[in-house]
Amino acid sequence: MKKLMVLMLMMASVFFIACNNDDDGKDPLSTEQAKEVINSLPTDISAQMTGMLDAEGLKVMEILMNTPYPFEESTKAAKESSVIFNINKYLIPNNYLKNQVSTAKTTEPGFDFNTYKGTYTYHNAPFEYWEIVPGGDKIILNFPSDENNMGVNDATLTLNSYSETLITEVDGQYTYSWYNPTTIDADLVVDAVKLVDVNISAEWIVTGENAGEPTALDAIVFLFPFEFTGEFDHTGATAGIDFKIKFDGDVVFGVGLDATFETVEMDEPVNISGYVQFVDVKVKADADVKAIIGIMEGLYSETPVYTDPQQLVDALNAEFTATISVDGAKAADIEIAVNPAATTAEDFPFDVVFVFDDGTTQSAIPTFILLLDEMDEFFYFLDGFYQK
């Protein structure tokens, strides 16, 4: 999984992505229209990401995380492997893709959903505690949504079902153990308004070198007004990913990939196909990665096949055909080109360019560097938020 994601990000970061025509029968955009959309894309995605950081559900979950642990006295390591932490952790899509490794071995048992069924009500006077009424078929937590008014329990987190599995990784003389969820069905309501709805099912590698990585995942997370959906499947030497972030039903960011590898260990990719989408701008992919790697390795042989930069560029472009589309209308092809600004041996000799309808070109790298900066800032914030 990690190797697949690294390859995806490597390719996306330089628009090294290929596709079949994605014009949906629409006329291609003019050069002026295409440049306008592409140049404004980083600003558009920044506005959407900023809106997500203000989602009310995130703020309310942070308050819950800062209240005393409601179920029983336990170690910090056990709490961070348990139900509330895992619900919180899997609210955001980058955590579906990451191996979550505990820093210490847990000796605590897993969270037994049936044992803790009941209603829990938060009190902050004369001291903080949870009033517990056992029974029922779910876990209900009543707590405040406003840190400035901790005496009013206007938020309710309902856990309809939850299960988890023990993950154990042995790294030399050290053993790391933690719990990953296999099912989560929960929702968060404040003043009768649903802010969070989580439905996740997952299968994990439980031991070995790749312990903690998913073999299957199906996730739908609503975080008002955003929705995250994610699917992952790894079978033999093939793997597929589909993740989307939506705002009011429209895609803000999406990634869909299918990859084939030489072996089940997913060490050497053969082919990667799919798409990366920002708002209504989509770049699709179908690249012969094995052939491209072979070309690049040939550069370092004692007798290089390509001694002229243009010959190398032509060989690489033959292994993929790339386009970028806007709302289904083709905006530009994407190709590798010789960098005309490379005048010294220290300059990078190649560029990745948009090729517009009139044949003119524009470097794609500055645009996507800005996009990556916006995405990095957003996900960095989320990582910090959930590590508090």
Tab-separated table of C-alpha atoms in Angstrom:
chain	number	residue	atom	x	y	z
A	1	MET	CA	0.000	0.000	0.000
A	2	LYS	CA	2.735	2.466	0.981
A	3	LYS	CA	4.702	1.654	-2.167
A	4	LEU	CA	1.621	2.219	-4.309
A	5	MET	CA	0.932	5.573	-2.677
A	6	VAL	CA	4.552	6.687	-3.056
A	7	LEU	CA	4.428	5.853	-6.756
A	8	MET	CA	1.146	7.698	-7.143
A	9	LEU	CA	2.432	10.841	-5.460
A	10	MET	CA	5.699	10.690	-7.380
A	11	MET	CA	3.832	10.591	-10.667
A	12	ALA	CA	1.234	13.173	-9.694
A	13	SER	CA	3.793	15.646	-8.383
A	14	VAL	CA	5.239	16.178	-11.869
A	15	PHE	CA	2.028	15.535	-13.825
A	16	PHE	CA	3.718	12.368	-15.056
A	17	ILE	CA	0.303	10.960	-15.863
A	18	ALA	CA	-1.195	9.510	-19.018
A	19	CYS	CA	-4.709	8.857	-20.221
A	20	ASN	CA	-7.098	8.061	-22.985
A	21	ASN	CA	-9.083	11.010	-24.332
A	22	ASP	CA	-11.408	12.292	-21.593
A	23	ASP	CA	-13.344	14.875	-23.579
A	24	ASP	CA	-16.792	13.291	-23.072
A	25	GLY	CA	-17.690	14.465	-26.573
A	26	LYS	CA	-17.171	18.126	-25.687
A	27	ASP	CA	-15.168	20.524	-27.805
A	28	PRO	CA	-11.637	21.168	-26.525
A	29	LEU	CA	-11.031	24.391	-24.630
A	30	SER	CA	-9.283	27.217	-26.406
A	31	THR	CA	-5.729	27.993	-25.353
A	32	GLU	CA	-6.899	31.093	-23.473
A	33	GLN	CA	-9.652	29.185	-21.623
A	34	ALA	CA	-7.305	26.325	-20.696
A	35	LYS	CA	-4.590	28.650	-19.369
A	36	GLU	CA	-7.122	30.596	-17.305
A	37	VAL	CA	-8.440	27.448	-15.593
A	38	ILE	CA	-5.012	25.893	-15.022
A	39	ASN	CA	-3.481	29.100	-13.632
A	40	SER	CA	-6.384	29.674	-11.212
A	41	LEU	CA	-6.507	26.068	-9.994
A	42	PRO	CA	-4.198	26.479	-6.927
A	43	THR	CA	-6.327	29.384	-5.655
A	44	ASP	CA	-9.555	27.426	-6.150
A	45	ILE	CA	-8.299	24.357	-4.283
A	46	SER	CA	-6.903	26.554	-1.482
A	47	ALA	CA	-10.349	28.034	-0.839
A	48	GLN	CA	-11.905	24.566	-0.574
A	49	MET	CA	-9.195	23.273	1.768
A	50	THR	CA	-9.534	26.326	4.019
A	51	GLY	CA	-13.250	25.651	4.314
A	52	MET	CA	-12.604	22.072	5.389
A	53	LEU	CA	-10.354	23.182	8.241
A	54	ASP	CA	-13.309	25.072	9.717
A	55	ALA	CA	-15.630	22.028	9.725
A	56	GLU	CA	-17.624	22.073	12.949
A	57	GLY	CA	-17.347	18.306	13.379
A	58	LEU	CA	-13.572	18.557	13.784
A	59	LYS	CA	-13.920	21.082	16.584
A	60	VAL	CA	-16.495	19.025	18.468
A	61	MET	CA	-14.434	15.832	18.210
A	62	GLU	CA	-11.447	17.726	19.617
A	63	ILE	CA	-13.501	18.620	22.697
A	64	LEU	CA	-14.436	14.958	23.184
A	65	MET	CA	-10.771	13.947	22.878
A	66	ASN	CA	-9.907	16.391	25.661
A	67	THR	CA	-12.466	15.002	28.147
A	68	PRO	CA	-11.537	12.126	30.494
A	69	TYR	CA	-11.542	8.706	28.868
A	70	PRO	CA	-15.117	7.462	29.477
A	71	PHE	CA	-14.745	3.689	29.653
A	72	GLU	CA	-12.125	2.761	32.244
A	73	GLU	CA	-8.776	3.797	33.651
A	74	SER	CA	-6.110	2.672	31.242
A	75	THR	CA	-2.675	3.473	29.894
A	76	LYS	CA	-2.105	6.229	27.357
A	77	ALA	CA	-0.977	3.613	24.806
A	78	ALA	CA	-4.220	1.656	25.226
A	79	LYS	CA	-6.331	4.803	24.886
A	80	GLU	CA	-4.577	5.652	21.642
A	81	SER	CA	-5.421	2.206	20.268
A	82	SER	CA	-9.005	2.308	21.424
A	83	VAL	CA	-12.395	3.239	20.110
A	84	ILE	CA	-12.609	7.040	20.448
A	85	PHE	CA	-9.060	7.533	19.198
A	86	ASN	CA	-9.711	5.282	16.199
A	87	ILE	CA	-12.977	7.016	15.311
A	88	ASN	CA	-11.169	10.340	15.456
A	89	LYS	CA	-8.168	9.060	13.537
A	90	TYR	CA	-10.178	7.679	10.634
A	91	LEU	CA	-12.307	10.773	10.090
A	92	ILE	CA	-9.801	12.061	7.542
A	93	PRO	CA	-8.706	10.309	4.358
A	94	ASN	CA	-4.917	10.477	4.685
A	95	ASN	CA	-5.160	8.135	7.682
A	96	TYR	CA	-6.810	5.471	5.511
A	97	LEU	CA	-3.545	5.338	3.583
A	98	LYS	CA	-0.996	5.351	6.381
A	99	ASN	CA	0.391	2.606	8.548
A	100	GLN	CA	-0.428	3.746	12.087
A	101	VAL	CA	2.314	2.352	14.313
A	102	SER	CA	2.266	2.675	18.077
A	103	THR	CA	5.496	3.796	19.720
A	104	ALA	CA	5.260	1.154	22.418
A	105	LYS	CA	4.004	-2.360	22.836
A	106	THR	CA	0.467	-2.482	24.199
A	107	THR	CA	-0.357	-5.117	26.767
A	108	GLU	CA	-3.967	-3.986	27.058
A	109	PRO	CA	-6.852	-6.068	25.703
A	110	GLY	CA	-8.817	-4.730	22.773
A	111	PHE	CA	-12.010	-2.715	23.133
A	112	ASP	CA	-15.003	-5.018	23.710
A	113	PHE	CA	-17.995	-3.199	22.253
A	114	ASN	CA	-20.579	-5.407	23.999
A	115	THR	CA	-19.041	-4.812	27.434
A	116	TYR	CA	-19.376	-1.054	27.182
A	117	LYS	CA	-22.859	-0.712	25.694
A	118	GLY	CA	-24.772	1.999	27.516
A	119	THR	CA	-25.293	5.757	27.859
A	120	TYR	CA	-22.472	7.972	29.131
A	121	THR	CA	-23.173	11.545	30.248
A	122	TYR	CA	-20.385	14.035	30.912
A	123	HIS	CA	-20.284	16.135	34.123
A	124	ASN	CA	-17.749	18.817	34.963
A	125	ALA	CA	-18.791	19.758	38.487
A	126	PRO	CA	-17.686	19.379	41.199
A	127	PHE	CA	-15.091	17.448	39.138
A	128	GLU	CA	-14.942	15.837	35.697
A	129	TYR	CA	-16.566	12.415	35.394
A	130	TRP	CA	-18.898	10.329	33.213
A	131	GLU	CA	-22.247	9.144	34.567
A	132	ILE	CA	-22.849	5.653	33.154
A	133	VAL	CA	-26.179	3.882	32.578
A	134	PRO	CA	-25.395	0.368	31.245
A	135	GLY	CA	-27.614	-1.398	28.726
A	136	GLY	CA	-29.068	-1.028	25.272
A	137	ASP	CA	-27.596	-2.102	21.960
A	138	LYS	CA	-25.132	0.766	21.353
A	139	ILE	CA	-22.780	3.193	23.052
A	140	ILE	CA	-24.047	6.761	23.480
A	141	LEU	CA	-21.819	9.606	24.687
A	142	ASN	CA	-23.490	12.894	25.692
A	143	PHE	CA	-21.018	15.768	26.064
A	144	PRO	CA	-20.643	19.528	25.408
A	145	SER	CA	-19.835	20.921	21.973
A	146	ASP	CA	-18.612	24.297	23.259
A	147	GLU	CA	-15.449	24.442	25.351
A	148	ASN	CA	-16.717	27.744	26.786
A	149	ASN	CA	-19.923	26.108	28.011
A	150	MET	CA	-18.888	22.714	29.379
A	151	GLY	CA	-22.045	22.426	31.482
A	152	VAL	CA	-24.372	21.883	28.500
A	153	ASN	CA	-24.312	18.419	26.881
A	154	ASP	CA	-25.662	19.328	23.455
A	155	ALA	CA	-23.482	16.839	21.489
A	156	THR	CA	-24.151	13.106	21.155
A	157	LEU	CA	-21.735	10.566	19.698
A	158	THR	CA	-23.528	7.287	18.961
A	159	LEU	CA	-21.471	4.184	18.303
A	160	ASN	CA	-23.719	1.614	16.642
A	161	SER	CA	-21.000	-0.997	16.128
A	162	TYR	CA	-17.243	-1.299	16.506
A	163	SER	CA	-14.648	-4.055	16.196
A	164	GLU	CA	-10.870	-4.109	15.952
A	165	THR	CA	-7.935	-6.455	15.442
A	166	LEU	CA	-4.516	-6.670	17.081
A	167	ILE	CA	-1.586	-5.692	14.853
A	168	THR	CA	1.891	-6.944	15.804
A	169	GLU	CA	5.103	-5.899	14.110
A	170	VAL	CA	8.520	-7.300	15.040
A	171	ASP	CA	11.429	-5.005	14.170
A	172	GLY	CA	14.637	-6.674	15.277
A	173	GLN	CA	14.561	-6.900	19.074
A	174	TYR	CA	11.528	-4.608	19.362
A	175	THR	CA	7.866	-5.630	19.145
A	176	TYR	CA	5.160	-3.067	18.411
A	177	SER	CA	1.502	-3.879	18.993
A	178	TRP	CA	-1.618	-1.802	18.492
A	179	TYR	CA	-5.251	-2.145	17.416
A	180	ASN	CA	-6.727	-1.146	14.062
A	181	PRO	CA	-10.502	-0.978	13.518
A	182	THR	CA	-12.175	-3.561	11.304
A	183	THR	CA	-15.636	-1.949	11.556
A	184	ILE	CA	-16.792	1.499	12.662
A	185	ASP	CA	-20.387	2.699	12.491
A	186	ALA	CA	-20.799	5.986	14.355
A	187	ASP	CA	-22.392	9.419	14.079
A	188	LEU	CA	-22.126	12.741	15.887
A	189	VAL	CA	-25.132	15.044	16.318
A	190	VAL	CA	-25.179	18.557	17.832
A	191	ASP	CA	-28.545	20.213	18.488
A	192	ALA	CA	-30.270	17.686	16.175
A	193	VAL	CA	-27.842	18.465	13.315
A	194	LYS	CA	-25.669	15.568	12.112
A	195	LEU	CA	-22.063	16.759	11.808
A	196	VAL	CA	-20.267	13.417	11.475
A	197	ASP	CA	-21.244	10.016	10.066
A	198	VAL	CA	-18.635	7.247	9.856
A	199	ASN	CA	-18.993	3.850	8.155
A	200	ILE	CA	-15.743	1.928	7.720
A	201	SER	CA	-14.915	-1.736	7.148
A	202	ALA	CA	-11.330	-2.884	6.742
A	203	GLU	CA	-9.051	-5.894	6.617
A	204	TRP	CA	-5.440	-5.575	7.736
A	205	ILE	CA	-2.146	-7.456	7.561
A	206	VAL	CA	-1.803	-8.375	11.239
A	207	THR	CA	1.820	-9.613	11.413
A	208	GLY	CA	5.053	-9.466	9.458
A	209	GLU	CA	6.993	-6.752	7.674
A	210	ASN	CA	3.836	-5.067	6.320
A	211	ALA	CA	1.823	-5.307	9.544
A	212	GLY	CA	-0.820	-2.599	9.771
A	213	GLU	CA	-1.281	-2.140	6.040
A	214	PRO	CA	-4.795	-2.698	4.631
A	215	THR	CA	-5.666	-5.491	2.226
A	216	ALA	CA	-9.227	-4.210	1.797
A	217	LEU	CA	-10.987	-1.015	2.796
A	218	ASP	CA	-14.410	0.513	2.252
A	219	ALA	CA	-14.974	3.880	3.913
A	220	ILE	CA	-17.654	6.558	3.799
A	221	VAL	CA	-17.134	9.487	6.167
A	222	PHE	CA	-19.404	12.535	6.302
A	223	LEU	CA	-17.863	15.563	8.011
A	224	PHE	CA	-20.347	18.383	7.504
A	225	PRO	CA	-20.352	19.783	4.824
A	226	PHE	CA	-17.634	17.470	3.415
A	227	GLU	CA	-17.771	13.785	2.547
A	228	PHE	CA	-14.814	11.412	2.195
A	229	THR	CA	-15.132	8.098	0.381
A	230	GLY	CA	-12.390	5.529	0.048
A	231	GLU	CA	-11.945	2.057	-1.385
A	232	PHE	CA	-8.821	-0.067	-1.511
A	233	ASP	CA	-8.261	-3.628	-2.651
A	234	HIS	CA	-5.019	-5.586	-2.861
A	235	THR	CA	-5.193	-9.001	-4.528
A	236	GLY	CA	-2.017	-10.800	-5.558
A	237	ALA	CA	0.151	-8.507	-7.681
A	238	THR	CA	-2.606	-5.973	-8.361
A	239	ALA	CA	-3.987	-3.146	-6.244
A	240	GLY	CA	-6.650	-0.506	-6.678
A	241	ILE	CA	-7.406	2.761	-4.884
A	242	ASP	CA	-10.283	5.204	-5.170
A	243	PHE	CA	-10.514	8.176	-2.775
A	244	LYS	CA	-12.559	11.348	-3.018
A	245	ILE	CA	-13.154	14.461	-0.948
A	246	LYS	CA	-16.495	16.085	-1.779
A	247	PHE	CA	-18.006	19.424	-0.797
A	248	ASP	CA	-21.810	19.625	-1.100
A	249	GLY	CA	-21.657	16.670	-3.483
A	250	ASP	CA	-18.951	18.076	-5.772
A	251	VAL	CA	-15.457	16.546	-5.894
A	252	VAL	CA	-12.743	18.772	-4.392
A	253	PHE	CA	-9.935	16.219	-4.603
A	254	GLY	CA	-9.931	12.686	-5.979
A	255	VAL	CA	-7.501	9.899	-6.752
A	256	GLY	CA	-8.251	6.642	-8.556
A	257	LEU	CA	-5.510	4.162	-9.407
A	258	ASP	CA	-5.108	0.609	-10.613
A	259	ALA	CA	-1.603	-0.845	-10.528
A	260	THR	CA	0.026	-4.087	-11.562
A	261	PHE	CA	3.335	-5.241	-10.070
A	262	GLU	CA	5.920	-7.897	-10.884
A	263	THR	CA	5.324	-9.725	-7.583
A	264	VAL	CA	2.846	-9.825	-4.701
A	265	GLU	CA	5.348	-7.820	-2.617
A	266	MET	CA	4.585	-4.874	-4.933
A	267	ASP	CA	8.275	-4.029	-5.323
A	268	GLU	CA	8.450	-3.405	-9.074
A	269	PRO	CA	5.510	-1.735	-10.865
A	270	VAL	CA	4.545	-2.832	-14.364
A	271	ASN	CA	1.660	-0.507	-15.164
A	272	ILE	CA	-0.220	2.266	-13.360
A	273	SER	CA	-3.459	3.730	-14.653
A	274	GLY	CA	-5.950	6.116	-13.132
A	275	TYR	CA	-6.645	9.766	-12.426
A	276	VAL	CA	-5.932	12.703	-10.152
A	277	GLN	CA	-8.689	15.326	-9.841
A	278	PHE	CA	-8.739	18.843	-8.374
A	279	VAL	CA	-12.256	20.327	-8.363
A	280	ASP	CA	-13.424	19.980	-12.026
A	281	VAL	CA	-9.886	19.553	-13.399
A	282	LYS	CA	-8.853	15.944	-14.027
A	283	VAL	CA	-5.661	14.285	-15.234
A	284	LYS	CA	-6.019	10.605	-16.124
A	285	ALA	CA	-3.328	7.945	-16.365
A	286	ASP	CA	-2.168	4.817	-18.146
A	287	ALA	CA	1.624	4.618	-17.985
A	288	ASP	CA	3.942	1.717	-18.852
A	289	VAL	CA	6.039	2.196	-15.734
A	290	LYS	CA	8.273	-0.820	-16.347
A	291	ALA	CA	9.280	0.512	-19.759
A	292	ILE	CA	9.893	3.998	-18.345
A	293	ILE	CA	12.085	2.628	-15.553
A	294	GLY	CA	14.027	0.635	-18.142
A	295	ILE	CA	14.665	3.783	-20.183
A	296	MET	CA	15.870	5.686	-17.126
A	297	GLU	CA	18.132	2.846	-16.002
A	298	GLY	CA	19.665	2.836	-19.477
A	299	LEU	CA	20.977	6.329	-18.835
A	300	TYR	CA	23.387	4.966	-16.252
A	301	SER	CA	24.768	2.051	-18.269
A	302	GLU	CA	28.316	2.048	-19.603
A	303	THR	CA	26.956	2.488	-23.126
A	304	PRO	CA	23.903	4.776	-22.867
A	305	VAL	CA	21.232	4.179	-25.500
A	306	TYR	CA	20.259	7.848	-25.642
A	307	THR	CA	22.988	10.463	-25.854
A	308	ASP	CA	20.795	13.284	-27.127
A	309	PRO	CA	18.211	14.816	-24.724
A	310	GLN	CA	15.539	14.999	-27.422
A	311	GLN	CA	15.934	11.282	-28.182
A	312	LEU	CA	15.376	10.497	-24.517
A	313	VAL	CA	12.314	12.762	-24.358
A	314	ASP	CA	10.823	11.105	-27.442
A	315	ALA	CA	11.395	7.644	-25.949
A	316	LEU	CA	9.700	8.579	-22.677
A	317	ASN	CA	6.742	10.260	-24.388
A	318	ALA	CA	6.200	7.076	-26.416
A	319	GLU	CA	5.361	5.198	-23.212
A	320	PHE	CA	2.417	7.398	-22.263
A	321	THR	CA	-0.046	9.897	-23.703
A	322	ALA	CA	-1.320	12.491	-21.255
A	323	THR	CA	-4.167	14.988	-21.144
A	324	ILE	CA	-5.750	17.338	-18.650
A	325	SER	CA	-9.480	18.052	-18.914
A	326	VAL	CA	-11.830	20.603	-17.371
A	327	ASP	CA	-15.383	19.422	-16.688
A	328	GLY	CA	-14.931	16.767	-19.365
A	329	ALA	CA	-13.508	19.110	-22.018
A	330	LYS	CA	-9.868	18.614	-23.026
A	331	ALA	CA	-7.660	21.519	-21.962
A	332	ALA	CA	-4.182	20.325	-22.975
A	333	ASP	CA	-1.914	17.389	-23.614
A	334	ILE	CA	0.911	16.765	-21.156
A	335	GLU	CA	4.370	15.823	-22.386
A	336	ILE	CA	7.976	15.723	-21.308
A	337	ALA	CA	10.130	18.295	-23.100
A	338	VAL	CA	13.718	19.447	-23.204
A	339	ASN	CA	14.101	22.377	-20.815
A	340	PRO	CA	15.152	25.390	-22.933
A	341	ALA	CA	16.278	27.215	-19.786
A	342	ALA	CA	18.914	24.569	-19.012
A	343	THR	CA	22.074	26.408	-20.006
A	344	THR	CA	24.543	24.861	-17.531
A	345	ALA	CA	25.385	21.346	-16.379
A	346	GLU	CA	23.691	22.077	-13.033
A	347	ASP	CA	20.333	22.935	-14.626
A	348	PHE	CA	17.685	20.201	-14.833
A	349	PRO	CA	17.574	19.314	-18.545
A	350	PHE	CA	13.900	18.298	-18.763
A	351	ASP	CA	10.513	19.882	-18.204
A	352	VAL	CA	6.904	18.665	-18.024
A	353	VAL	CA	4.670	20.869	-20.160
A	354	PHE	CA	1.063	21.510	-21.075
A	355	VAL	CA	0.592	21.445	-24.866
A	356	PHE	CA	-2.415	23.579	-25.767
A	357	ASP	CA	-4.790	23.455	-28.711
A	358	ASP	CA	-2.764	25.959	-30.750
A	359	GLY	CA	0.498	24.078	-30.217
A	360	THR	CA	1.955	26.459	-27.637
A	361	THR	CA	3.349	25.077	-24.389
A	362	GLN	CA	3.566	26.072	-20.728
A	363	SER	CA	5.533	24.382	-17.970
A	364	ALA	CA	3.230	22.285	-15.754
A	365	ILE	CA	5.625	22.105	-12.821
A	366	PRO	CA	5.017	25.581	-11.260
A	367	THR	CA	1.258	25.046	-11.253
A	368	PHE	CA	1.458	21.689	-9.562
A	369	ILE	CA	4.081	22.805	-7.044
A	370	LEU	CA	1.515	25.362	-5.846
A	371	LEU	CA	-1.138	22.641	-5.677
A	372	LEU	CA	1.159	20.375	-3.672
A	373	ASP	CA	1.931	23.224	-1.278
A	374	GLU	CA	-1.786	23.722	-0.634
A	375	MET	CA	-2.372	19.974	-0.113
A	376	ASP	CA	0.719	19.611	2.095
A	377	GLU	CA	-0.366	22.497	4.302
A	378	PHE	CA	-3.841	21.034	4.651
A	379	PHE	CA	-2.766	17.486	5.503
A	380	TYR	CA	0.006	18.778	7.782
A	381	PHE	CA	-2.654	20.642	9.731
A	382	LEU	CA	-4.799	17.520	9.997
A	383	ASP	CA	-1.862	15.399	11.167
A	384	GLY	CA	-1.065	17.955	13.865
A	385	PHE	CA	-4.726	18.226	14.841
A	386	TYR	CA	-5.054	14.516	15.517
A	387	GLN	CA	-1.711	14.171	17.280
A	388	LYS	CA	-2.685	16.653	20.027
